[in-house]
């Protein structure tokens, strides 16, 4: 069925390096994708989004890439900092007439000092 | 603008009891979605309300219900609590179209 999934459940990165978190989606009709960050004990926070008419979008230290050909989404975090430690979720909007977001399982990002 | 607020933040109940959680969305947002999150798990969608009507529903038993008021505030109710209902319950608000959802801090429910 339709789903959004993450390739790696846990990602360990050296502080200062770049992080890349991947996400696969299965519905080619999806037109809106969002990345969220969830720190321990908190609700998910919006990081960045991208619509299907784009293939790249940049924010502050973050970049989201969308490859519609292979139905793949990635979040790149530049110069990873200890504060980036969190679980990252991708979400996909499937327009079924009711605008429901479909969530991936999450990737835990661990920063090594 | 004030963010999404949820009350209470923490709750302890015993099996068989029922519980009501409250969510106040961002001003102007008409959609409220509820999610259940268990340790190490992703977000499991419960339901979404838009303009006082349930617009989407996840795969949860009928013990889980909700409602939305005319001011867009929403409540969810869980009846006959089970141990497995222990989780973080998150609410998110949005304008209601294909846009970003903004989350509250969640209510941590523990069922003993």
PDB file of C-alpha atoms in Angstrom:
ATOM      1  CA  UNK A   1       0.000   0.000   0.000  1.00  0.00           C
ATOM      2  CA  UNK A   2       0.982   3.634   0.120  1.00  0.00           C
ATOM      3  CA  UNK A   3       3.771   4.350   2.539  1.00  0.00           C
ATOM      4  CA  UNK A   4       6.635   6.589   3.374  1.00  0.00           C
ATOM      5  CA  UNK A   5       9.642   4.824   4.782  1.00  0.00           C
ATOM      6  CA  UNK A   6      13.120   5.595   5.968  1.00  0.00           C
ATOM      7  CA  UNK A   7      16.169   3.667   4.857  1.00  0.00           C
ATOM      8  CA  UNK A   8      18.062   3.792   8.176  1.00  0.00           C
ATOM      9  CA  UNK A   9      16.585   3.761  11.651  1.00  0.00           C
ATOM     10  CA  UNK A  10      19.762   5.205  13.253  1.00  0.00           C
ATOM     11  CA  UNK A  11      22.462   7.444  11.835  1.00  0.00           C
ATOM     12  CA  UNK A  12      25.670   8.341  13.699  1.00  0.00           C
ATOM     13  CA  UNK A  13      27.586  11.371  12.486  1.00  0.00           C
ATOM     14  CA  UNK A  14      30.711  13.123  13.693  1.00  0.00           C
ATOM     15  CA  UNK A  15      30.130  16.632  14.963  1.00  0.00           C
ATOM     16  CA  UNK A  16      30.941  19.100  12.208  1.00  0.00           C
ATOM     17  CA  UNK A  17      30.277  16.641   9.405  1.00  0.00           C
ATOM     18  CA  UNK A  18      27.264  16.759   7.104  1.00  0.00           C
ATOM     19  CA  UNK A  19      24.300  14.455   7.741  1.00  0.00           C
ATOM     20  CA  UNK A  20      22.065  12.936   5.112  1.00  0.00           C
ATOM     21  CA  UNK A  21      18.783  11.344   6.098  1.00  0.00           C
ATOM     22  CA  UNK A  22      16.864   9.474   3.440  1.00  0.00           C
ATOM     23  CA  UNK A  23      13.227   8.728   2.868  1.00  0.00           C
ATOM     24  CA  UNK A  24      11.399   6.704   0.226  1.00  0.00           C
ATOM     25  CA  UNK A  25       7.814   7.189  -0.784  1.00  0.00           C
ATOM     26  CA  UNK A  26       5.579   5.019  -2.895  1.00  0.00           C
ATOM     27  CA  UNK A  27       2.818   7.300  -4.141  1.00  0.00           C
ATOM     28  CA  UNK A  28       3.837   9.120  -7.278  1.00  0.00           C
ATOM     29  CA  UNK A  29       0.784  11.349  -6.940  1.00  0.00           C
ATOM     30  CA  UNK A  30       2.054  12.917  -3.707  1.00  0.00           C
ATOM     31  CA  UNK A  31       2.700  16.598  -4.138  1.00  0.00           C
ATOM     32  CA  UNK A  32       3.952  17.859  -0.803  1.00  0.00           C
ATOM     33  CA  UNK A  33       6.668  16.600   1.526  1.00  0.00           C
ATOM     34  CA  UNK A  34       7.756  17.759   4.947  1.00  0.00           C
ATOM     35  CA  UNK A  35      10.637  17.048   7.298  1.00  0.00           C
ATOM     36  CA  UNK A  36      10.153  17.210  11.037  1.00  0.00           C
ATOM     37  CA  UNK A  37      12.587  17.027  13.924  1.00  0.00           C
ATOM     38  CA  UNK A  38      11.573  15.560  17.255  1.00  0.00           C
ATOM     39  CA  UNK A  39      13.765  16.041  20.289  1.00  0.00           C
ATOM     40  CA  UNK A  40      13.376  13.868  23.324  1.00  0.00           C
ATOM     41  CA  UNK A  41      10.245  14.731  25.288  1.00  0.00           C
ATOM     42  CA  UNK A  42       8.942  17.217  22.740  1.00  0.00           C
ATOM     43  CA  UNK A  43       6.486  17.271  19.888  1.00  0.00           C
ATOM     44  CA  UNK A  44       7.781  17.221  16.293  1.00  0.00           C
ATOM     45  CA  UNK A  45       8.974  20.549  14.937  1.00  0.00           C
ATOM     46  CA  UNK A  46       8.704  21.607  11.321  1.00  0.00           C
ATOM     47  CA  UNK A  47      12.104  21.873   9.611  1.00  0.00           C
ATOM     48  CA  UNK A  48      11.529  22.312   5.911  1.00  0.00           C
ATOM     49  CA  UNK A  49       9.077  21.376   3.196  1.00  0.00           C
ATOM     50  CA  UNK A  50       9.102  20.940  -0.540  1.00  0.00           C
ATOM     51  CA  UNK A  51       6.439  20.698  -3.215  1.00  0.00           C
ATOM     52  CA  UNK A  52       6.587  18.301  -6.109  1.00  0.00           C
ATOM     53  CA  UNK A  53       7.259  21.044  -8.650  1.00  0.00           C
ATOM     54  CA  UNK A  54      10.682  21.552  -7.075  1.00  0.00           C
ATOM     55  CA  UNK A  55      13.681  19.246  -6.719  1.00  0.00           C
ATOM     56  CA  UNK A  56      15.653  21.201  -4.149  1.00  0.00           C
ATOM     57  CA  UNK A  57      14.973  23.625  -1.371  1.00  0.00           C
ATOM     58  CA  UNK A  58      17.373  25.175   1.089  1.00  0.00           C
ATOM     59  CA  UNK A  59      16.922  26.488   4.573  1.00  0.00           C
ATOM     60  CA  UNK A  60      19.292  27.440   7.308  1.00  0.00           C
ATOM     61  CA  UNK A  61      21.893  24.624   7.319  1.00  0.00           C
ATOM     62  CA  UNK A  62      19.328  22.239   5.846  1.00  0.00           C
ATOM     63  CA  UNK A  63      18.588  21.221   2.295  1.00  0.00           C
ATOM     64  CA  UNK A  64      15.831  18.952   1.084  1.00  0.00           C
ATOM     65  CA  UNK A  65      16.211  17.112  -2.199  1.00  0.00           C
ATOM     66  CA  UNK A  66      13.341  15.486  -4.037  1.00  0.00           C
ATOM     67  CA  UNK A  67      13.901  12.907  -6.765  1.00  0.00           C
ATOM     68  CA  UNK A  68      10.528  12.089  -8.259  1.00  0.00           C
ATOM     69  CA  UNK A  69      11.982   9.621 -10.722  1.00  0.00           C
ATOM     70  CA  UNK A  70      12.958   7.212  -7.963  1.00  0.00           C
ATOM     71  CA  UNK A  71      10.494   8.568  -5.404  1.00  0.00           C
ATOM     72  CA  UNK A  72      13.181   9.542  -2.937  1.00  0.00           C
ATOM     73  CA  UNK A  73      13.476  12.401  -0.488  1.00  0.00           C
ATOM     74  CA  UNK A  74      16.521  13.405   1.518  1.00  0.00           C
ATOM     75  CA  UNK A  75      17.367  15.872   4.238  1.00  0.00           C
ATOM     76  CA  UNK A  76      20.887  17.210   4.362  1.00  0.00           C
ATOM     77  CA  UNK A  77      22.137  18.942   7.490  1.00  0.00           C
ATOM     78  CA  UNK A  78      25.361  20.882   7.099  1.00  0.00           C
ATOM     79  CA  UNK A  79      27.999  21.063   9.840  1.00  0.00           C
ATOM     80  CA  UNK A  80      26.048  18.858  12.229  1.00  0.00           C
ATOM     81  CA  UNK A  81      25.883  20.133  15.798  1.00  0.00           C
ATOM     82  CA  UNK A  82      25.032  18.407  19.092  1.00  0.00           C
ATOM     83  CA  UNK A  83      21.673  20.179  19.044  1.00  0.00           C
ATOM     84  CA  UNK A  84      20.792  18.308  15.860  1.00  0.00           C
ATOM     85  CA  UNK A  85      20.472  15.075  17.832  1.00  0.00           C
ATOM     86  CA  UNK A  86      16.862  14.036  17.405  1.00  0.00           C
ATOM     87  CA  UNK A  87      14.547  11.752  15.499  1.00  0.00           C
ATOM     88  CA  UNK A  88      13.769  13.000  12.021  1.00  0.00           C
ATOM     89  CA  UNK A  89      10.506  12.180  10.293  1.00  0.00           C
ATOM     90  CA  UNK A  90       9.505  12.662   6.710  1.00  0.00           C
ATOM     91  CA  UNK A  91       5.849  13.091   5.857  1.00  0.00           C
ATOM     92  CA  UNK A  92       4.056  12.917   2.554  1.00  0.00           C
ATOM     93  CA  UNK A  93       0.820  14.536   1.579  1.00  0.00           C
ATOM     94  CA  UNK A  94      -1.412  12.318  -0.447  1.00  0.00           C
ATOM     95  CA  UNK A  95      -4.326  14.278  -1.766  1.00  0.00           C
ATOM     96  CA  UNK A  96      -7.211  11.868  -1.304  1.00  0.00           C
ATOM     97  CA  UNK A  97      -9.608  14.738  -1.130  1.00  0.00           C
ATOM     98  CA  UNK A  98      -8.980  15.100   2.572  1.00  0.00           C
ATOM     99  CA  UNK A  99      -5.320  16.176   2.791  1.00  0.00           C
ATOM    100  CA  UNK A 100      -3.999  13.461   5.057  1.00  0.00           C
ATOM    101  CA  UNK A 101      -0.287  13.339   5.873  1.00  0.00           C
ATOM    102  CA  UNK A 102       1.410   9.944   5.745  1.00  0.00           C
ATOM    103  CA  UNK A 103       4.361   9.611   8.111  1.00  0.00           C
ATOM    104  CA  UNK A 104       7.595   7.702   7.844  1.00  0.00           C
ATOM    105  CA  UNK A 105       8.934   5.642  10.732  1.00  0.00           C
ATOM    106  CA  UNK A 106      11.676   8.098  11.733  1.00  0.00           C
ATOM    107  CA  UNK A 107      15.488   8.124  11.770  1.00  0.00           C
ATOM    108  CA  UNK A 108      17.415   8.768  14.950  1.00  0.00           C
ATOM    109  CA  UNK A 109      20.404  11.030  14.390  1.00  0.00           C
ATOM    110  CA  UNK A 110      23.254  10.624  16.876  1.00  0.00           C
ATOM    111  CA  UNK A 111      26.076  13.133  16.980  1.00  0.00           C
ATOM    112  CA  UNK A 112      29.476  11.861  18.019  1.00  0.00           C
ATOM    113  CA  UNK A 113      31.783  14.378  19.704  1.00  0.00           C
TER     114      UNK A 113
ATOM    115  CA  UNK B   1       0.968  33.782  17.545  1.00  0.00           C
ATOM    116  CA  UNK B   2       0.736  31.319  20.370  1.00  0.00           C
ATOM    117  CA  UNK B   3       1.588  27.759  19.459  1.00  0.00           C
ATOM    118  CA  UNK B   4      -0.450  24.623  19.857  1.00  0.00           C
ATOM    119  CA  UNK B   5      -1.201  23.876  23.487  1.00  0.00           C
ATOM    120  CA  UNK B   6      -2.180  20.577  25.038  1.00  0.00           C
ATOM    121  CA  UNK B   7      -3.517  19.820  28.476  1.00  0.00           C
ATOM    122  CA  UNK B   8      -2.721  18.092  30.664  1.00  0.00           C
ATOM    123  CA  UNK B   9       0.950  17.462  29.969  1.00  0.00           C
ATOM    124  CA  UNK B  10       1.096  14.334  32.090  1.00  0.00           C
ATOM    125  CA  UNK B  11      -1.599  11.937  33.170  1.00  0.00           C
ATOM    126  CA  UNK B  12      -1.653   8.686  35.112  1.00  0.00           C
ATOM    127  CA  UNK B  13      -4.698   6.456  34.951  1.00  0.00           C
ATOM    128  CA  UNK B  14      -5.554   2.861  35.759  1.00  0.00           C
ATOM    129  CA  UNK B  15      -6.914   0.188  33.471  1.00  0.00           C
ATOM    130  CA  UNK B  16     -10.591   0.509  32.765  1.00  0.00           C
ATOM    131  CA  UNK B  17     -10.763   4.237  33.373  1.00  0.00           C
ATOM    132  CA  UNK B  18     -11.426   6.789  30.710  1.00  0.00           C
ATOM    133  CA  UNK B  19      -9.497   9.936  29.869  1.00  0.00           C
ATOM    134  CA  UNK B  20     -10.051  13.187  27.988  1.00  0.00           C
ATOM    135  CA  UNK B  21      -7.212  15.163  26.449  1.00  0.00           C
ATOM    136  CA  UNK B  22      -7.486  18.705  25.186  1.00  0.00           C
ATOM    137  CA  UNK B  23      -5.824  20.586  22.346  1.00  0.00           C
ATOM    138  CA  UNK B  24      -5.986  24.266  21.454  1.00  0.00           C
ATOM    139  CA  UNK B  25      -4.773  24.947  17.908  1.00  0.00           C
ATOM    140  CA  UNK B  26      -2.944  27.956  16.579  1.00  0.00           C
ATOM    141  CA  UNK B  27      -5.312  30.871  16.106  1.00  0.00           C
ATOM    142  CA  UNK B  28      -6.917  30.700  12.679  1.00  0.00           C
ATOM    143  CA  UNK B  29      -6.213  27.004  12.164  1.00  0.00           C
ATOM    144  CA  UNK B  30      -9.296  24.937  11.493  1.00  0.00           C
ATOM    145  CA  UNK B  31      -7.764  21.486  11.325  1.00  0.00           C
ATOM    146  CA  UNK B  32      -6.669  19.458  14.330  1.00  0.00           C
ATOM    147  CA  UNK B  33      -5.060  16.040  13.990  1.00  0.00           C
ATOM    148  CA  UNK B  34      -4.317  13.595  16.769  1.00  0.00           C
ATOM    149  CA  UNK B  35      -1.472  11.102  16.878  1.00  0.00           C
ATOM    150  CA  UNK B  36      -0.323   8.365  19.222  1.00  0.00           C
ATOM    151  CA  UNK B  37       3.389   7.834  19.687  1.00  0.00           C
ATOM    152  CA  UNK B  38       4.789   4.923  21.677  1.00  0.00           C
ATOM    153  CA  UNK B  39       8.484   4.650  22.681  1.00  0.00           C
ATOM    154  CA  UNK B  40      10.717   4.137  19.682  1.00  0.00           C
ATOM    155  CA  UNK B  41       7.774   4.295  17.320  1.00  0.00           C
ATOM    156  CA  UNK B  42       6.652   6.724  14.728  1.00  0.00           C
ATOM    157  CA  UNK B  43       3.474   8.686  14.675  1.00  0.00           C
ATOM    158  CA  UNK B  44       0.279   6.669  14.457  1.00  0.00           C
ATOM    159  CA  UNK B  45      -2.539   8.747  13.078  1.00  0.00           C
ATOM    160  CA  UNK B  46      -5.740   8.685  15.141  1.00  0.00           C
ATOM    161  CA  UNK B  47      -8.075  11.157  13.449  1.00  0.00           C
ATOM    162  CA  UNK B  48      -8.396  14.637  12.066  1.00  0.00           C
ATOM    163  CA  UNK B  49     -11.093  17.205  12.625  1.00  0.00           C
ATOM    164  CA  UNK B  50     -11.841  20.103  10.349  1.00  0.00           C
ATOM    165  CA  UNK B  51     -14.570  22.626  11.065  1.00  0.00           C
ATOM    166  CA  UNK B  52     -16.088  20.404  13.758  1.00  0.00           C
ATOM    167  CA  UNK B  53     -16.289  17.356  11.472  1.00  0.00           C
ATOM    168  CA  UNK B  54     -14.134  14.269  11.524  1.00  0.00           C
ATOM    169  CA  UNK B  55     -12.486  14.337   8.118  1.00  0.00           C
ATOM    170  CA  UNK B  56      -9.962  11.495   8.386  1.00  0.00           C
ATOM    171  CA  UNK B  57      -9.679   8.494  10.656  1.00  0.00           C
ATOM    172  CA  UNK B  58      -6.844   6.086  11.382  1.00  0.00           C
ATOM    173  CA  UNK B  59      -7.036   2.426  12.327  1.00  0.00           C
ATOM    174  CA  UNK B  60      -7.775   2.645  16.023  1.00  0.00           C
ATOM    175  CA  UNK B  61     -10.602   0.936  17.921  1.00  0.00           C
ATOM    176  CA  UNK B  62     -13.794   2.723  18.767  1.00  0.00           C
ATOM    177  CA  UNK B  63     -12.538   3.338  22.314  1.00  0.00           C
ATOM    178  CA  UNK B  64     -10.697   6.289  20.802  1.00  0.00           C
ATOM    179  CA  UNK B  65     -12.940   9.170  19.900  1.00  0.00           C
ATOM    180  CA  UNK B  66     -12.716  12.879  19.476  1.00  0.00           C
ATOM    181  CA  UNK B  67     -14.558  16.040  18.781  1.00  0.00           C
ATOM    182  CA  UNK B  68     -13.943  19.608  17.758  1.00  0.00           C
ATOM    183  CA  UNK B  69     -15.668  22.703  18.969  1.00  0.00           C
ATOM    184  CA  UNK B  70     -16.706  25.807  17.064  1.00  0.00           C
ATOM    185  CA  UNK B  71     -13.556  27.629  18.241  1.00  0.00           C
ATOM    186  CA  UNK B  72     -11.480  24.771  16.707  1.00  0.00           C
ATOM    187  CA  UNK B  73     -10.373  23.452  20.076  1.00  0.00           C
ATOM    188  CA  UNK B  74     -10.407  19.680  20.104  1.00  0.00           C
ATOM    189  CA  UNK B  75     -10.674  16.912  22.638  1.00  0.00           C
ATOM    190  CA  UNK B  76      -9.922  13.252  22.360  1.00  0.00           C
ATOM    191  CA  UNK B  77     -11.333  10.614  24.638  1.00  0.00           C
ATOM    192  CA  UNK B  78     -10.128   7.133  25.363  1.00  0.00           C
ATOM    193  CA  UNK B  79     -12.534   4.859  27.186  1.00  0.00           C
ATOM    194  CA  UNK B  80     -11.806   1.598  29.008  1.00  0.00           C
ATOM    195  CA  UNK B  81      -8.094   2.250  29.127  1.00  0.00           C
ATOM    196  CA  UNK B  82      -5.665  -0.594  28.484  1.00  0.00           C
ATOM    197  CA  UNK B  83      -2.000  -0.857  29.427  1.00  0.00           C
ATOM    198  CA  UNK B  84      -1.094  -0.556  25.747  1.00  0.00           C
ATOM    199  CA  UNK B  85      -2.661   2.881  25.589  1.00  0.00           C
ATOM    200  CA  UNK B  86       0.308   4.301  27.485  1.00  0.00           C
ATOM    201  CA  UNK B  87       1.862   6.710  25.016  1.00  0.00           C
ATOM    202  CA  UNK B  88       2.564  10.283  24.075  1.00  0.00           C
ATOM    203  CA  UNK B  89      -0.526  11.780  22.470  1.00  0.00           C
ATOM    204  CA  UNK B  90       0.247  14.579  20.092  1.00  0.00           C
ATOM    205  CA  UNK B  91      -2.049  17.064  18.516  1.00  0.00           C
ATOM    206  CA  UNK B  92      -1.206  19.118  15.453  1.00  0.00           C
ATOM    207  CA  UNK B  93      -3.007  22.010  13.858  1.00  0.00           C
ATOM    208  CA  UNK B  94      -3.005  23.387  10.350  1.00  0.00           C
ATOM    209  CA  UNK B  95      -5.104  25.573   8.104  1.00  0.00           C
ATOM    210  CA  UNK B  96      -6.658  22.407   6.762  1.00  0.00           C
ATOM    211  CA  UNK B  97      -5.355  22.290   3.217  1.00  0.00           C
ATOM    212  CA  UNK B  98      -2.158  20.666   1.955  1.00  0.00           C
ATOM    213  CA  UNK B  99       0.158  22.501   4.308  1.00  0.00           C
ATOM    214  CA  UNK B 100       2.330  22.139   7.360  1.00  0.00           C
ATOM    215  CA  UNK B 101       1.061  20.742  10.625  1.00  0.00           C
ATOM    216  CA  UNK B 102       2.292  22.371  13.812  1.00  0.00           C
ATOM    217  CA  UNK B 103       2.546  20.183  16.865  1.00  0.00           C
ATOM    218  CA  UNK B 104       1.877  20.708  20.519  1.00  0.00           C
ATOM    219  CA  UNK B 105       4.180  19.324  23.236  1.00  0.00           C
ATOM    220  CA  UNK B 106       1.990  16.293  23.750  1.00  0.00           C
ATOM    221  CA  UNK B 107       0.249  14.643  26.675  1.00  0.00           C
ATOM    222  CA  UNK B 108       2.124  11.759  28.257  1.00  0.00           C
ATOM    223  CA  UNK B 109      -0.451   9.169  29.327  1.00  0.00           C
ATOM    224  CA  UNK B 110       0.570   6.329  31.602  1.00  0.00           C
ATOM    225  CA  UNK B 111      -1.889   3.519  32.248  1.00  0.00           C
ATOM    226  CA  UNK B 112      -1.191   1.377  35.301  1.00  0.00           C
TER     227      UNK B 112
END
